[in-house]
mmCIF file of C-alpha atoms in Angstrom:
data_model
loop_
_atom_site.group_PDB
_atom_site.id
_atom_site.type_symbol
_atom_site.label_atom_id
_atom_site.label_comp_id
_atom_site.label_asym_id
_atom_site.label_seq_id
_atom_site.Cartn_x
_atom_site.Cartn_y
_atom_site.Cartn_z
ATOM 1 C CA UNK A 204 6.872 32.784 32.381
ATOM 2 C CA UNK A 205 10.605 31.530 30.873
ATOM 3 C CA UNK A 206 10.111 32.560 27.898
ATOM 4 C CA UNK A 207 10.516 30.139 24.788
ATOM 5 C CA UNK A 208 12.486 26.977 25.557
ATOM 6 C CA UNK A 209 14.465 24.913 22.847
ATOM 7 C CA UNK A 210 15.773 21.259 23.529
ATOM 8 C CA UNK A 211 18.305 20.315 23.021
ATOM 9 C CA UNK A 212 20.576 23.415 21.888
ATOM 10 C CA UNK A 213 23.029 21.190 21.020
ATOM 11 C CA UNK A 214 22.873 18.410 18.676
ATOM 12 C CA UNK A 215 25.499 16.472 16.469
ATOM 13 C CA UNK A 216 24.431 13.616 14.314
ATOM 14 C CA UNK A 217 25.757 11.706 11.626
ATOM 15 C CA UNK A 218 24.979 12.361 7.723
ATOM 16 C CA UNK A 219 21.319 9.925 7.139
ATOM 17 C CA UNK A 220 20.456 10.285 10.297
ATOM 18 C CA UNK A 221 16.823 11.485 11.944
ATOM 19 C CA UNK A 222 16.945 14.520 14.318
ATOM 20 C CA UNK A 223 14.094 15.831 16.369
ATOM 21 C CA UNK A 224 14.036 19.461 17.854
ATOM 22 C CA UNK A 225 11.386 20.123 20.453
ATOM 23 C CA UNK A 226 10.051 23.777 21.212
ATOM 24 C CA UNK A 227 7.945 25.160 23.801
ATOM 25 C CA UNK A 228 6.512 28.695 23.260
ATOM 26 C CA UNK A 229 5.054 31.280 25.529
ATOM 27 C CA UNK A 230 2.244 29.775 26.950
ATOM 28 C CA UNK A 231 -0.158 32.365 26.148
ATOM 29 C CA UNK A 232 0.398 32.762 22.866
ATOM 30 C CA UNK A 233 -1.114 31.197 19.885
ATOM 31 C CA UNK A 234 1.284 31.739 17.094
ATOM 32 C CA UNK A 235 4.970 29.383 16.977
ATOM 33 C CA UNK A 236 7.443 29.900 14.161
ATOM 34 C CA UNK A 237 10.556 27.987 13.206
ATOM 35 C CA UNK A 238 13.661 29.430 11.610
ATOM 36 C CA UNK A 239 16.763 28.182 9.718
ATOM 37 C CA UNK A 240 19.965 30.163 10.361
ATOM 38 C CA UNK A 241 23.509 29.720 8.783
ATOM 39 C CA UNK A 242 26.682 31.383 9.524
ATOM 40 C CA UNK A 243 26.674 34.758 8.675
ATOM 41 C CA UNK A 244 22.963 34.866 7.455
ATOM 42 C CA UNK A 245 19.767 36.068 9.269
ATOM 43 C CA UNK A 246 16.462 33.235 10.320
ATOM 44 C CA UNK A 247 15.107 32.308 7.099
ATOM 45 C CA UNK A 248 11.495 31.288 7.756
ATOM 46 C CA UNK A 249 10.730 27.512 7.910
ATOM 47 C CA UNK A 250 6.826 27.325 8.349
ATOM 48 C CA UNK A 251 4.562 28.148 11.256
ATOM 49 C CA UNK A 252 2.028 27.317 13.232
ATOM 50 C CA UNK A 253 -1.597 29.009 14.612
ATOM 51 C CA UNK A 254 -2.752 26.986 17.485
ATOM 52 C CA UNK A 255 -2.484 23.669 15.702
ATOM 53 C CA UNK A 256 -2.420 24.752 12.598
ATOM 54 C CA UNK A 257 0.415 24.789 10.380
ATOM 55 C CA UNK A 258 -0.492 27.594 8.151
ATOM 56 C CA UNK A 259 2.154 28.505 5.699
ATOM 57 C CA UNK A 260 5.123 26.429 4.814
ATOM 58 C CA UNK A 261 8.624 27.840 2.865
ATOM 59 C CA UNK A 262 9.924 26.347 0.350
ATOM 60 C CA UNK A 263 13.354 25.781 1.944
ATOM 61 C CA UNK A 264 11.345 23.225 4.226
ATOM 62 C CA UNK A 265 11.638 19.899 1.722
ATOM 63 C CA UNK A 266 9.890 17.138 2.183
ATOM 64 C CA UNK A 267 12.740 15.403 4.633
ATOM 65 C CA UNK A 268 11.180 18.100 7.001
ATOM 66 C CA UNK A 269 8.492 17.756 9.233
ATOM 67 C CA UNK A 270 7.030 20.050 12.058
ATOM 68 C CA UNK A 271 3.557 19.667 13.998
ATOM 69 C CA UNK A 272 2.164 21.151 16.459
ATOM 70 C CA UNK A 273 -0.251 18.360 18.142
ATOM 71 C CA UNK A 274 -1.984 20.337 21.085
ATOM 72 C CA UNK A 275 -1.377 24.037 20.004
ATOM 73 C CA UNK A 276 1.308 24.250 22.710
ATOM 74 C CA UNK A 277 4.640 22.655 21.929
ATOM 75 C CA UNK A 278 6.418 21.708 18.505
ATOM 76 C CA UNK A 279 8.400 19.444 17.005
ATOM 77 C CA UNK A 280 10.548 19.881 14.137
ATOM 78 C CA UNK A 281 11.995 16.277 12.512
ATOM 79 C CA UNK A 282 14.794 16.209 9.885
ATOM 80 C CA UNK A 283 14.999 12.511 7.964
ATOM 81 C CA UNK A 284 17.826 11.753 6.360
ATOM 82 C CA UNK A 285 19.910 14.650 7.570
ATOM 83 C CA UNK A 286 22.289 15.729 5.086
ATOM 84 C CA UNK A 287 25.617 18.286 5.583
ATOM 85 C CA UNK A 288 23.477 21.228 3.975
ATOM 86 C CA UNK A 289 21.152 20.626 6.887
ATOM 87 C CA UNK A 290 23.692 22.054 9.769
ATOM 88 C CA UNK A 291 22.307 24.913 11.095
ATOM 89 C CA UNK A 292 20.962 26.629 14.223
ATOM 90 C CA UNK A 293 17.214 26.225 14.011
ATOM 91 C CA UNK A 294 15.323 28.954 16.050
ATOM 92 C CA UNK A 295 12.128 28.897 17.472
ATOM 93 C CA UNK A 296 10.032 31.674 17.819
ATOM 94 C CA UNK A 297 6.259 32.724 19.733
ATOM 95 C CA UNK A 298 3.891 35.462 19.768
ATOM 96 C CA UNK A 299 0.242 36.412 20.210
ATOM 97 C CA UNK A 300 -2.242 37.469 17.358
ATOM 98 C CA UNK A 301 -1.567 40.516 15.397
ATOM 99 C CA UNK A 302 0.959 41.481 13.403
ATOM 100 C CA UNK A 303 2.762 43.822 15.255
ATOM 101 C CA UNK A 304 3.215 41.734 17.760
ATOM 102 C CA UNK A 305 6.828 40.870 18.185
ATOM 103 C CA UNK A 306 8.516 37.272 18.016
ATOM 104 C CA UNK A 307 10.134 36.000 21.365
ATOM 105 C CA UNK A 308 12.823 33.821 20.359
ATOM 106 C CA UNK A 309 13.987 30.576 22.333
ATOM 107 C CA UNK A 310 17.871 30.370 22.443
ATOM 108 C CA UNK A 311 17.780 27.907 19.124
ATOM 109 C CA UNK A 312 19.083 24.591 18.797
ATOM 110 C CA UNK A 313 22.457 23.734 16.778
ATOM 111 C CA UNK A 314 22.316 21.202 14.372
ATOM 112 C CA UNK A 315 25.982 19.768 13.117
ATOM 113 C CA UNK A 316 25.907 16.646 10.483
ATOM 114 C CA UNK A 317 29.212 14.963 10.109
ATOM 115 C CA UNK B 123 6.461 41.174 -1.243
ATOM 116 C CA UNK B 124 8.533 42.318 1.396
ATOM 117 C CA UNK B 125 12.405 42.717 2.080
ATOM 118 C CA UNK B 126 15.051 44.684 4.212
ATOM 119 C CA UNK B 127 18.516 45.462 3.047
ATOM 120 C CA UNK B 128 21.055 46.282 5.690
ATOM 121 C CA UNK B 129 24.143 48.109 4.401
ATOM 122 C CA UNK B 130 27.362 46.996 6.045
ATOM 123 C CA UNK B 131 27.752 43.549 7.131
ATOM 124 C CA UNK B 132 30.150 44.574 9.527
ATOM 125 C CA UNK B 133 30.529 48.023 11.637
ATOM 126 C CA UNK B 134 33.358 49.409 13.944
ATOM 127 C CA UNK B 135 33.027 52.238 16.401
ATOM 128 C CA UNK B 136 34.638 53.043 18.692
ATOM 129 C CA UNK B 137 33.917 53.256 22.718
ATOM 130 C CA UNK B 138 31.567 56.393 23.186
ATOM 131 C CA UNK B 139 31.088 57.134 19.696
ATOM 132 C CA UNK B 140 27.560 57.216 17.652
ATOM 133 C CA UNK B 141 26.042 54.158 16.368
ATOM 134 C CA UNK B 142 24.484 54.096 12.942
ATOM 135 C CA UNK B 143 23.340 50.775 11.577
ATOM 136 C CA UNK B 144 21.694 51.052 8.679
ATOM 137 C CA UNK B 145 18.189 49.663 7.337
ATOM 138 C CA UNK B 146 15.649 49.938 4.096
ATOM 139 C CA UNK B 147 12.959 48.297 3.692
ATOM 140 C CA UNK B 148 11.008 47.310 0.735
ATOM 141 C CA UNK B 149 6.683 46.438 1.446
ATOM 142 C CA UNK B 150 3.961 46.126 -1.101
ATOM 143 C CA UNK B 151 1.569 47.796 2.305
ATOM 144 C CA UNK B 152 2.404 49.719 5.164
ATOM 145 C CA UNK B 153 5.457 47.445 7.219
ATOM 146 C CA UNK B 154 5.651 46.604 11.280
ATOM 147 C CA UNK B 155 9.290 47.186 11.056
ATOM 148 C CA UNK B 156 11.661 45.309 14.447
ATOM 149 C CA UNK B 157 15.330 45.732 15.480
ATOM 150 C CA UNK B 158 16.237 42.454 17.082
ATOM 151 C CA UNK B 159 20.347 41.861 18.386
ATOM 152 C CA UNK B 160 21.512 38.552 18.560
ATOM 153 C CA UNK B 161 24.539 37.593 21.031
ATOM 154 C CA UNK B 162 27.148 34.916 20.590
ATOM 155 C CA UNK B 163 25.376 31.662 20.530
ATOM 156 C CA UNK B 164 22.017 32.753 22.342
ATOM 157 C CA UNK B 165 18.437 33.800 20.208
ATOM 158 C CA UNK B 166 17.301 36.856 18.945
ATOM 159 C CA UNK B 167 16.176 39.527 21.451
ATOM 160 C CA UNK B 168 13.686 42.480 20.352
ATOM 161 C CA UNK B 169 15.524 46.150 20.428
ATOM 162 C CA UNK B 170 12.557 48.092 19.512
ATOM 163 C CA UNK B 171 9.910 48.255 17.106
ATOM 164 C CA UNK B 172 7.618 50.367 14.543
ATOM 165 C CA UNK B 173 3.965 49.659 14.510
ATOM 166 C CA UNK B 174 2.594 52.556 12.668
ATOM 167 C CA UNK B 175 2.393 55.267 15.675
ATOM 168 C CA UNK B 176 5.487 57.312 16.605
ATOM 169 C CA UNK B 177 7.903 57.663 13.690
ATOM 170 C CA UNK B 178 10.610 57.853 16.151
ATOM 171 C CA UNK B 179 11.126 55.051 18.257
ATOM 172 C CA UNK B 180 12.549 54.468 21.502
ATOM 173 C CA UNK B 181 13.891 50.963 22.541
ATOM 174 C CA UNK B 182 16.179 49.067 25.291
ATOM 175 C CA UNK B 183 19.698 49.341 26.097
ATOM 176 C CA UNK B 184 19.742 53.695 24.528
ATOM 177 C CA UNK B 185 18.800 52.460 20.817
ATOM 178 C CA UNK B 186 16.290 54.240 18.698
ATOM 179 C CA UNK B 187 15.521 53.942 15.218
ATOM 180 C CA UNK B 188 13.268 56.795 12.870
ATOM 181 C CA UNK B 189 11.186 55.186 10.199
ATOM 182 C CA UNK B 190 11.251 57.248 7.103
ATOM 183 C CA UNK B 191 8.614 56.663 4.799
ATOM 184 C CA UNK B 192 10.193 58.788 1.867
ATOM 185 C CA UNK B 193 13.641 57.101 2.660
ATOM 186 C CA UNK B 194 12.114 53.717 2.936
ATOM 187 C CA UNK B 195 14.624 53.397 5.556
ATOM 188 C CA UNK B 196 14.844 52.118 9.154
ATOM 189 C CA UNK B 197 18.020 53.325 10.713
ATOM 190 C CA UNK B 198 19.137 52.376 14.326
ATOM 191 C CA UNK B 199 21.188 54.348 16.052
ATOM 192 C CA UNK B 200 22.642 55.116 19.755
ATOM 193 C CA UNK B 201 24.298 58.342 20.486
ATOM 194 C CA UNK B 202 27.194 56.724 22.610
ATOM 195 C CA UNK B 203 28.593 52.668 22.059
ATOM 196 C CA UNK B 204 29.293 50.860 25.077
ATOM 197 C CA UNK B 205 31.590 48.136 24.872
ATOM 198 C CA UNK B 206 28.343 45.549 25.697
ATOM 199 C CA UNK B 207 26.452 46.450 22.486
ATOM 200 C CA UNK B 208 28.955 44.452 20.550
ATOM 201 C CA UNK B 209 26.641 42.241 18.813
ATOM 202 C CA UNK B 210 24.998 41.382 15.411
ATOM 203 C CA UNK B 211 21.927 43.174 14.562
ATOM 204 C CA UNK B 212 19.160 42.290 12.623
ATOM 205 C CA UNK B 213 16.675 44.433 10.769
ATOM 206 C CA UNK B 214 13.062 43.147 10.208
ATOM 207 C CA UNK B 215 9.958 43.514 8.349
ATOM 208 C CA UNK B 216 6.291 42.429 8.353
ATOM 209 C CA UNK B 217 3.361 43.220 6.778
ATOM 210 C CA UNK B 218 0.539 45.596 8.341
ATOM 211 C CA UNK B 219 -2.700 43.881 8.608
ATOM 212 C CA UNK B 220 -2.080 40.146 10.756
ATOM 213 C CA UNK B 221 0.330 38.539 8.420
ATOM 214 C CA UNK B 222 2.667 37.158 10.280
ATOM 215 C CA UNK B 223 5.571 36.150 7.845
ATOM 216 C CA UNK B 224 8.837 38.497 9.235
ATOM 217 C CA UNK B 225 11.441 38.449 6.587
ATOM 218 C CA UNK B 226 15.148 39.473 8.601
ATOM 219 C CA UNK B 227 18.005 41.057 6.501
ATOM 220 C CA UNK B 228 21.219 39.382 6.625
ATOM 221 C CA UNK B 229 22.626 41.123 9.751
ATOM 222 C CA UNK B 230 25.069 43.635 10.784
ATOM 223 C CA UNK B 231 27.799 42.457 13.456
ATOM 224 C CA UNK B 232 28.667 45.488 15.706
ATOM 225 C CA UNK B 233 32.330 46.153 16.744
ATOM 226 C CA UNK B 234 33.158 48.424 19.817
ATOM 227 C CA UNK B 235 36.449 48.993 19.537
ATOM 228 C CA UNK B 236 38.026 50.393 23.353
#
């Protein structure tokens, strides 16, 4: 098992532009979060995901934001019309059921809008 | 409604000395409480964590942290700072019973001054 994988970690677009951030969990577990964090801040909690199901959304995550989960394995994580507010690393995160089971985090991918 | 507070966004010790970072929590229901470090540019690894058993727990790299119920408080600490443990640490919280929502506090970056 390597752990969670993010792809790209990199990625620079231009303001109005559509991004797409894949992530591929653990493959045992059943639970994938996503995470927004800014300079100097920790994750703040985007939605996530059981199996396929996307079970709880935040309210940071506007409607120009889109993640799915098709199969219950990998995820996808769209920003439309990417605006300079939207520059961030965006972590992903996997674990199995229960509560006190810990997150694994991927290494995160870093979104830049010019 | 759950939260963590971590007091001191920034800490210096210095090589060999003890490390306090400091943590309180705040949890309508018993908390899972984590200690997660970050390095430069990669994810968030888990340190240790507090699942209701052992009030004092043990974790990787030396750390421990004591959950005090009465306190409300989560405290990490390592008896001796090695110059590797410079890092930013993050203190988290999640509710007891499956719910999977883990609210971070805004981080404490770790100097280790030689």
């Amino acid at each position: 098992d390597t752990g969670v994988s993010q792809d790209p970690r990199h990625k620079i677009t231009k303001r109005g532009q559509n991004v797409t951030f894949r992530c591929d969990p653990i493959s045992e577990h059943n639970r994938l979060y996503w995470y927004r964090q800014t300079l100097g801040q920790g994750p703040e909690f985007l939605t996530y995901f059981q199996n396929e199901a996307q079970l709880e959304k935040s309210r940071l995550l506007s409607d120009r934001f889109s993640a799915e989960r098709p199969k219950g394995s990998f995820s996808t994580l769209e920003i439309q019309r990417t605006e300079q507010g939207d520059s961030a690393m965006y972590l992903c995160a996997s674990s199995s059921d229960g509560g006190k089971d810990e997150q694994y985090f991927g290494p995160g991918t870093r979104l830049t809008v010019t | 409604a759950q939260s963590v507070t971590q007091l001191g966004s920034h800490v210096s010790v210095s090589e060999g000395a003890l490390v306090l970072l400091r943590c309180n929590y705040s949890s309508s229901v018993p908390p899972y409480l984590f200690w997660y470090v970050q390095y430069p540019n990669q994810g968030l690894q888990l340190l240790l964590k507090y699942t209701s058993a052992a009030t004092l727990v043990k974790g990787i790299n030396g750390f421990e942290a004591e959950f005090k119920k009465s306190e409300t408080s989560f405290h990490l600490t390592k008896p001796s700072a090695h110059m590797s443990d410079a890092a930013e640490y993050f203190c988290a919280v999640n509710l007891s019973g499956g719910y999977q929502k883990v609210t971070f506090g805004i981080g404490t970056k770790l100097q280790v001054i030689p």
